[in-house]
Amino acid sequence: MEKQNAPIGVFDSGVGGLTVAREIMRQMPTEEIIYFGDTARVPYGSKSKETIINFSRQIAAFLQSKDVKAIVIACNTASAFALETLQSEIDIPVIGVVKPGAKTAAQTTKNNRIGIIATEGTISSNIYTKYLKQIAPKAQVFTKACPLFVPLVEEQWLYDSVTIEVADRYLSELRAYDIDTLVLGCTHYPLIRHTIQKVMGEKVHLVNPAYETTKELHQVLEEHQLLATRDVMDKINHRFYVSDGSDKFRMFANSILPCQVEEAKAVSVEQYAVSGKEERL
């Protein structure tokens, strides 16, 4: 029972992964979360695969030091580059946000024309296209990197005219491809879902991987007999950590989460790299 009521580790390059944390809180209200936002090293989208794997190992080691029972990589870039590495090195369940979103897109499309918007790193990894081709060989996949969406979200310009203009410039290409399904392939993007939907039109179905990932998390925990056994009325103690900018993170988190974040502790995860490496040797 102690292991079942252990927290779930969730990490992202910054605040975008809070959309995943929010879905876990909504869909799995008896689960506790330990969230780490790597705000000192955001964005991940323009960094190399080797760097992302290194960062992810450090964060995973930090989360394991908090005795989490599972880890959710709430970042599409880290899911693309580091998921398989962490799964091979860690003895608890590790899931990412790419496959759940891709599965839903394949099940949703009617004309087999699927769009993917994400960071440069996720798009260049080609991971969505590769996976969609495996599960839906007839699908045509159209991708577009939208790097400016992340800073716009983090500045909380969610409904600003600048955000609408940027979205229109990015997405005009995808509109021309007659897609009927669009995957929001970065966890920041659901926060400007309204703007994206407005630009794309109501006929295009938007897929939110945060929602789909939470459904998969529930299934994985159930398979491993790790679902929390506490009562929904018991006190839930979510904890939040960042690598920089605690106050700014806390203000942003309180603007989108269903709970009040009283504190976001600043920690340096670089110290976990050496100990994590030693444990694997």
mmCIF file of C-alpha atoms in Angstrom:
data_model
loop_
_atom_site.group_PDB
_atom_site.id
_atom_site.type_symbol
_atom_site.label_atom_id
_atom_site.label_comp_id
_atom_site.label_asym_id
_atom_site.label_seq_id
_atom_site.Cartn_x
_atom_site.Cartn_y
_atom_site.Cartn_z
ATOM 1 C CA MET A 1 0.000 0.000 0.000
ATOM 2 C CA GLU A 2 2.908 2.340 0.727
ATOM 3 C CA LYS A 3 4.176 1.966 -2.841
ATOM 4 C CA GLN A 4 0.693 2.467 -4.279
ATOM 5 C CA ASN A 5 0.345 5.779 -2.476
ATOM 6 C CA ALA A 6 3.771 6.998 -3.541
ATOM 7 C CA PRO A 7 3.737 10.102 -5.758
ATOM 8 C CA ILE A 8 3.940 10.263 -9.537
ATOM 9 C CA GLY A 9 6.916 12.157 -10.933
ATOM 10 C CA VAL A 10 6.165 14.569 -13.775
ATOM 11 C CA PHE A 11 8.781 16.668 -15.545
ATOM 12 C CA ASP A 12 9.020 19.170 -18.346
ATOM 13 C CA SER A 13 11.414 21.783 -19.659
ATOM 14 C CA GLY A 14 9.310 24.470 -17.986
ATOM 15 C CA VAL A 15 5.650 25.207 -17.350
ATOM 16 C CA GLY A 16 4.126 23.384 -20.329
ATOM 17 C CA GLY A 17 4.032 20.072 -18.483
ATOM 18 C CA LEU A 18 1.607 21.627 -16.039
ATOM 19 C CA THR A 19 -1.068 20.821 -18.626
ATOM 20 C CA VAL A 20 -0.275 17.147 -18.000
ATOM 21 C CA ALA A 21 -0.229 17.669 -14.229
ATOM 22 C CA ARG A 22 -3.616 19.392 -14.527
ATOM 23 C CA GLU A 23 -5.088 16.406 -16.380
ATOM 24 C CA ILE A 24 -3.722 13.973 -13.789
ATOM 25 C CA MET A 25 -5.290 16.048 -11.017
ATOM 26 C CA ARG A 26 -8.635 16.058 -12.848
ATOM 27 C CA GLN A 27 -8.740 12.438 -13.993
ATOM 28 C CA MET A 28 -6.887 10.820 -11.071
ATOM 29 C CA PRO A 29 -7.756 12.937 -8.005
ATOM 30 C CA THR A 30 -6.358 10.457 -5.444
ATOM 31 C CA GLU A 31 -2.853 10.575 -6.932
ATOM 32 C CA GLU A 32 -0.081 12.846 -5.643
ATOM 33 C CA ILE A 33 2.324 14.576 -8.024
ATOM 34 C CA ILE A 34 5.905 15.700 -7.724
ATOM 35 C CA TYR A 35 6.509 18.115 -10.576
ATOM 36 C CA PHE A 36 9.865 19.382 -11.820
ATOM 37 C CA GLY A 37 10.095 22.218 -14.327
ATOM 38 C CA ASP A 38 13.552 22.769 -15.799
ATOM 39 C CA THR A 39 12.984 26.507 -16.075
ATOM 40 C CA ALA A 40 16.699 27.369 -16.010
ATOM 41 C CA ARG A 41 17.366 25.385 -19.186
ATOM 42 C CA VAL A 42 14.163 25.947 -21.176
ATOM 43 C CA PRO A 43 13.597 25.605 -24.111
ATOM 44 C CA TYR A 44 14.478 22.010 -24.927
ATOM 45 C CA GLY A 45 13.217 22.195 -28.505
ATOM 46 C CA SER A 46 16.416 23.615 -29.992
ATOM 47 C CA LYS A 47 18.871 21.436 -28.028
ATOM 48 C CA SER A 48 20.646 18.263 -29.188
ATOM 49 C CA LYS A 49 19.492 14.725 -28.456
ATOM 50 C CA GLU A 50 22.543 14.092 -26.270
ATOM 51 C CA THR A 51 21.844 17.184 -24.174
ATOM 52 C CA ILE A 52 18.177 16.283 -23.722
ATOM 53 C CA ILE A 53 19.070 12.740 -22.629
ATOM 54 C CA ASN A 54 21.575 14.140 -20.126
ATOM 55 C CA PHE A 55 19.033 16.586 -18.704
ATOM 56 C CA SER A 56 16.369 13.872 -18.522
ATOM 57 C CA ARG A 57 18.678 11.496 -16.665
ATOM 58 C CA GLN A 58 19.415 14.183 -14.088
ATOM 59 C CA ILE A 59 15.756 14.969 -13.547
ATOM 60 C CA ALA A 60 14.750 11.304 -13.393
ATOM 61 C CA ALA A 61 17.412 10.701 -10.748
ATOM 62 C CA PHE A 62 16.079 13.644 -8.749
ATOM 63 C CA LEU A 63 12.512 12.339 -8.959
ATOM 64 C CA GLN A 64 13.638 8.854 -7.937
ATOM 65 C CA SER A 65 15.264 10.412 -4.861
ATOM 66 C CA LYS A 66 11.704 11.440 -3.928
ATOM 67 C CA ASP A 67 10.546 7.794 -4.180
ATOM 68 C CA VAL A 68 8.132 8.268 -7.060
ATOM 69 C CA LYS A 69 6.312 5.167 -8.299
ATOM 70 C CA ALA A 70 6.248 6.237 -11.962
ATOM 71 C CA ILE A 71 7.597 9.025 -14.162
ATOM 72 C CA VAL A 72 5.725 10.950 -16.842
ATOM 73 C CA ILE A 73 7.899 12.818 -19.334
ATOM 74 C CA ALA A 74 5.523 15.724 -19.869
ATOM 75 C CA CYS A 75 7.613 17.160 -22.678
ATOM 76 C CA ASN A 76 7.360 16.114 -26.312
ATOM 77 C CA THR A 77 11.029 16.814 -27.071
ATOM 78 C CA ALA A 78 12.255 14.801 -24.086
ATOM 79 C CA SER A 79 9.742 12.050 -24.919
ATOM 80 C CA ALA A 80 11.132 11.914 -28.444
ATOM 81 C CA PHE A 81 14.783 11.803 -27.433
ATOM 82 C CA ALA A 82 14.991 10.304 -23.935
ATOM 83 C CA LEU A 83 12.012 8.005 -23.321
ATOM 84 C CA GLU A 84 13.635 4.761 -24.465
ATOM 85 C CA THR A 85 16.846 5.576 -22.573
ATOM 86 C CA LEU A 86 15.016 6.181 -19.300
ATOM 87 C CA GLN A 87 12.816 3.133 -19.756
ATOM 88 C CA SER A 88 15.928 0.969 -20.187
ATOM 89 C CA GLU A 89 17.677 2.439 -17.137
ATOM 90 C CA ILE A 90 14.872 2.839 -14.607
ATOM 91 C CA ASP A 91 12.962 0.072 -12.840
ATOM 92 C CA ILE A 92 9.675 1.966 -12.490
ATOM 93 C CA PRO A 93 7.166 2.758 -15.264
ATOM 94 C CA VAL A 94 8.162 5.675 -17.516
ATOM 95 C CA ILE A 95 5.766 7.043 -20.114
ATOM 96 C CA GLY A 96 5.924 9.925 -22.563
ATOM 97 C CA VAL A 97 3.398 12.136 -24.302
ATOM 98 C CA VAL A 98 4.074 11.288 -27.958
ATOM 99 C CA LYS A 99 2.518 7.851 -28.448
ATOM 100 C CA PRO A 100 -0.794 8.547 -26.664
ATOM 101 C CA GLY A 101 -1.361 11.639 -28.796
ATOM 102 C CA ALA A 102 -0.393 9.870 -32.009
ATOM 103 C CA LYS A 103 -2.725 6.937 -31.282
ATOM 104 C CA THR A 104 -5.663 9.264 -30.770
ATOM 105 C CA ALA A 105 -4.882 11.186 -33.960
ATOM 106 C CA ALA A 106 -4.822 7.937 -35.949
ATOM 107 C CA GLN A 107 -8.181 6.909 -34.463
ATOM 108 C CA THR A 108 -9.748 10.344 -35.003
ATOM 109 C CA THR A 109 -8.855 11.296 -38.579
ATOM 110 C CA LYS A 110 -11.446 10.678 -41.276
ATOM 111 C CA ASN A 111 -9.416 11.725 -44.339
ATOM 112 C CA ASN A 112 -6.016 10.370 -43.159
ATOM 113 C CA ARG A 113 -4.467 13.843 -43.298
ATOM 114 C CA ILE A 114 -2.903 14.619 -39.908
ATOM 115 C CA GLY A 115 -1.007 17.719 -38.867
ATOM 116 C CA ILE A 116 1.634 17.902 -36.137
ATOM 117 C CA ILE A 117 2.768 21.162 -34.558
ATOM 118 C CA ALA A 118 5.635 21.060 -32.082
ATOM 119 C CA THR A 119 9.046 22.452 -31.205
ATOM 120 C CA GLU A 120 11.970 22.236 -33.610
ATOM 121 C CA GLY A 121 13.431 19.314 -31.657
ATOM 122 C CA THR A 122 10.271 17.230 -31.770
ATOM 123 C CA ILE A 123 9.697 17.936 -35.463
ATOM 124 C CA SER A 124 13.316 17.177 -36.420
ATOM 125 C CA SER A 125 13.191 13.899 -34.480
ATOM 126 C CA ASN A 126 10.410 12.798 -36.860
ATOM 127 C CA ILE A 127 9.017 10.677 -34.037
ATOM 128 C CA TYR A 128 5.335 11.493 -34.607
ATOM 129 C CA THR A 129 5.577 10.711 -38.321
ATOM 130 C CA LYS A 130 7.443 7.446 -37.707
ATOM 131 C CA TYR A 131 4.961 6.259 -35.113
ATOM 132 C CA LEU A 132 1.897 7.303 -37.108
ATOM 133 C CA LYS A 133 3.220 5.463 -40.156
ATOM 134 C CA GLN A 134 3.523 2.317 -38.010
ATOM 135 C CA ILE A 135 -0.020 2.405 -36.682
ATOM 136 C CA ALA A 136 -1.744 4.117 -39.639
ATOM 137 C CA PRO A 137 0.200 3.359 -42.857
ATOM 138 C CA LYS A 138 -2.308 5.220 -45.024
ATOM 139 C CA ALA A 139 -1.995 8.451 -43.065
ATOM 140 C CA GLN A 140 -0.377 11.495 -44.612
ATOM 141 C CA VAL A 141 1.460 13.484 -41.951
ATOM 142 C CA PHE A 142 2.221 17.184 -42.250
ATOM 143 C CA THR A 143 4.488 18.795 -39.676
ATOM 144 C CA LYS A 144 5.264 22.358 -38.668
ATOM 145 C CA ALA A 145 7.681 23.668 -36.031
ATOM 146 C CA CYS A 146 6.152 26.541 -34.047
ATOM 147 C CA PRO A 147 9.002 27.635 -31.727
ATOM 148 C CA LEU A 148 7.529 31.021 -30.804
ATOM 149 C CA PHE A 149 4.475 29.443 -29.175
ATOM 150 C CA VAL A 150 6.505 28.431 -26.099
ATOM 151 C CA PRO A 151 7.753 31.912 -25.105
ATOM 152 C CA LEU A 152 4.339 33.400 -25.895
ATOM 153 C CA VAL A 153 2.687 30.925 -23.525
ATOM 154 C CA GLU A 154 5.301 31.482 -20.836
ATOM 155 C CA GLU A 155 4.709 35.216 -21.083
ATOM 156 C CA GLN A 156 1.003 34.364 -20.626
ATOM 157 C CA TRP A 157 0.079 36.096 -23.893
ATOM 158 C CA LEU A 158 -2.586 33.436 -24.333
ATOM 159 C CA TYR A 159 -5.194 35.625 -26.058
ATOM 160 C CA ASP A 160 -2.965 38.431 -27.300
ATOM 161 C CA SER A 161 -3.238 39.718 -30.866
ATOM 162 C CA VAL A 162 0.474 38.943 -31.340
ATOM 163 C CA THR A 163 -0.201 35.274 -30.535
ATOM 164 C CA ILE A 164 -3.067 35.189 -33.039
ATOM 165 C CA GLU A 165 -0.854 36.720 -35.728
ATOM 166 C CA VAL A 166 1.999 34.280 -35.050
ATOM 167 C CA ALA A 167 -0.439 31.343 -35.078
ATOM 168 C CA ASP A 168 -1.915 32.474 -38.371
ATOM 169 C CA ARG A 169 1.540 32.653 -39.985
ATOM 170 C CA TYR A 170 2.582 29.245 -38.668
ATOM 171 C CA LEU A 171 -0.657 27.437 -39.411
ATOM 172 C CA SER A 172 -1.572 28.828 -42.839
ATOM 173 C CA GLU A 173 0.597 26.120 -44.406
ATOM 174 C CA LEU A 174 -1.277 23.352 -42.590
ATOM 175 C CA ARG A 175 -4.657 24.800 -43.570
ATOM 176 C CA ALA A 176 -3.616 24.456 -47.202
ATOM 177 C CA TYR A 177 -3.009 20.714 -46.697
ATOM 178 C CA ASP A 178 -6.676 20.062 -45.825
ATOM 179 C CA ILE A 179 -5.878 18.241 -42.568
ATOM 180 C CA ASP A 180 -8.807 17.206 -40.396
ATOM 181 C CA THR A 181 -6.792 16.387 -37.264
ATOM 182 C CA LEU A 182 -4.048 18.411 -35.583
ATOM 183 C CA VAL A 183 -1.840 17.141 -32.756
ATOM 184 C CA LEU A 184 -0.732 19.784 -30.264
ATOM 185 C CA GLY A 185 2.723 18.254 -30.050
ATOM 186 C CA CYS A 186 4.077 20.426 -27.261
ATOM 187 C CA THR A 187 2.593 20.551 -23.773
ATOM 188 C CA HIS A 188 2.548 24.351 -23.884
ATOM 189 C CA TYR A 189 0.201 24.415 -26.859
ATOM 190 C CA PRO A 190 -3.071 23.365 -25.146
ATOM 191 C CA LEU A 191 -2.889 26.664 -23.281
ATOM 192 C CA ILE A 192 -3.465 28.483 -26.583
ATOM 193 C CA ARG A 193 -5.892 25.874 -27.869
ATOM 194 C CA HIS A 194 -8.598 28.505 -28.349
ATOM 195 C CA THR A 195 -6.349 30.550 -30.647
ATOM 196 C CA ILE A 196 -5.185 27.499 -32.606
ATOM 197 C CA GLN A 197 -8.768 26.299 -33.072
ATOM 198 C CA LYS A 198 -9.839 29.749 -34.236
ATOM 199 C CA VAL A 199 -7.051 29.872 -36.827
ATOM 200 C CA MET A 200 -7.536 26.285 -38.043
ATOM 201 C CA GLY A 201 -11.340 26.338 -38.083
ATOM 202 C CA GLU A 202 -13.921 24.259 -36.257
ATOM 203 C CA LYS A 203 -13.712 21.344 -38.721
ATOM 204 C CA VAL A 204 -10.181 20.470 -37.593
ATOM 205 C CA HIS A 205 -10.077 18.224 -34.513
ATOM 206 C CA LEU A 206 -7.348 19.185 -32.037
ATOM 207 C CA VAL A 207 -5.633 16.371 -30.140
ATOM 208 C CA ASN A 208 -4.335 17.220 -26.672
ATOM 209 C CA PRO A 209 -1.643 14.659 -25.732
ATOM 210 C CA ALA A 210 -1.861 15.734 -22.065
ATOM 211 C CA TYR A 211 -5.377 14.302 -21.849
ATOM 212 C CA GLU A 212 -4.454 11.110 -23.709
ATOM 213 C CA THR A 213 -1.257 10.608 -21.688
ATOM 214 C CA THR A 214 -3.217 10.703 -18.433
ATOM 215 C CA LYS A 215 -5.514 7.945 -19.700
ATOM 216 C CA GLU A 216 -2.453 5.844 -20.549
ATOM 217 C CA LEU A 217 -0.899 6.594 -17.143
ATOM 218 C CA HIS A 218 -4.017 5.262 -15.429
ATOM 219 C CA GLN A 219 -3.843 2.077 -17.496
ATOM 220 C CA VAL A 220 -0.129 1.549 -16.782
ATOM 221 C CA LEU A 221 -0.535 2.080 -13.030
ATOM 222 C CA GLU A 222 -3.489 -0.307 -13.015
ATOM 223 C CA GLU A 223 -1.461 -2.973 -14.834
ATOM 224 C CA HIS A 224 1.353 -2.619 -12.280
ATOM 225 C CA GLN A 225 -1.115 -2.524 -9.350
ATOM 226 C CA LEU A 226 0.138 0.952 -8.466
ATOM 227 C CA LEU A 227 -3.089 2.967 -8.411
ATOM 228 C CA ALA A 228 -3.431 4.978 -5.198
ATOM 229 C CA THR A 229 -5.570 3.409 -2.496
ATOM 230 C CA ARG A 230 -6.201 6.586 -0.509
ATOM 231 C CA ASP A 231 -9.672 8.083 -0.334
ATOM 232 C CA VAL A 232 -10.537 11.039 -2.527
ATOM 233 C CA MET A 233 -11.240 13.036 0.653
ATOM 234 C CA ASP A 234 -7.731 12.426 2.026
ATOM 235 C CA LYS A 235 -5.298 15.324 1.891
ATOM 236 C CA ILE A 236 -3.287 15.343 -1.341
ATOM 237 C CA ASN A 237 0.170 16.851 -1.131
ATOM 238 C CA HIS A 238 1.363 17.885 -4.584
ATOM 239 C CA ARG A 239 4.944 19.214 -4.610
ATOM 240 C CA PHE A 240 6.590 21.467 -7.155
ATOM 241 C CA TYR A 241 10.250 22.024 -7.964
ATOM 242 C CA VAL A 242 12.012 24.189 -10.526
ATOM 243 C CA SER A 243 15.586 24.891 -11.555
ATOM 244 C CA ASP A 244 15.018 28.672 -11.576
ATOM 245 C CA GLY A 245 12.368 31.375 -11.307
ATOM 246 C CA SER A 246 10.270 29.963 -8.463
ATOM 247 C CA ASP A 247 7.942 32.931 -8.075
ATOM 248 C CA LYS A 248 7.182 33.248 -11.781
ATOM 249 C CA PHE A 249 6.530 29.502 -12.016
ATOM 250 C CA ARG A 250 4.228 29.556 -8.997
ATOM 251 C CA MET A 251 2.188 32.448 -10.404
ATOM 252 C CA PHE A 252 1.801 30.651 -13.728
ATOM 253 C CA ALA A 253 0.891 27.350 -12.066
ATOM 254 C CA ASN A 254 -1.790 29.031 -9.988
ATOM 255 C CA SER A 255 -3.322 30.469 -13.140
ATOM 256 C CA ILE A 256 -3.993 27.045 -14.693
ATOM 257 C CA LEU A 257 -4.043 24.350 -11.975
ATOM 258 C CA PRO A 258 -7.111 23.334 -9.958
ATOM 259 C CA CYS A 259 -5.057 23.488 -6.746
ATOM 260 C CA GLN A 260 -3.191 26.287 -5.009
ATOM 261 C CA VAL A 261 0.602 26.119 -5.331
ATOM 262 C CA GLU A 262 1.981 27.666 -2.172
ATOM 263 C CA GLU A 263 5.631 26.991 -2.951
ATOM 264 C CA ALA A 264 7.894 25.918 -5.811
ATOM 265 C CA LYS A 265 11.298 24.976 -4.476
ATOM 266 C CA ALA A 266 14.386 25.752 -6.531
ATOM 267 C CA VAL A 267 16.778 22.798 -6.842
ATOM 268 C CA SER A 268 19.883 22.074 -8.885
ATOM 269 C CA VAL A 269 19.468 18.696 -10.582
ATOM 270 C CA GLU A 270 22.997 18.684 -12.019
ATOM 271 C CA GLN A 271 24.196 17.133 -8.748
ATOM 272 C CA TYR A 272 22.140 14.018 -9.525
ATOM 273 C CA ALA A 273 24.016 13.287 -12.757
ATOM 274 C CA VAL A 274 27.106 11.799 -11.076
ATOM 275 C CA SER A 275 25.222 9.728 -8.509
ATOM 276 C CA GLY A 276 22.833 8.491 -11.188
ATOM 277 C CA LYS A 277 25.733 7.439 -13.403
ATOM 278 C CA GLU A 278 27.471 5.675 -10.528
ATOM 279 C CA GLU A 279 24.333 3.701 -9.758
ATOM 280 C CA ARG A 280 24.187 2.420 -13.330
ATOM 281 C CA LEU A 281 27.840 1.316 -13.388
#
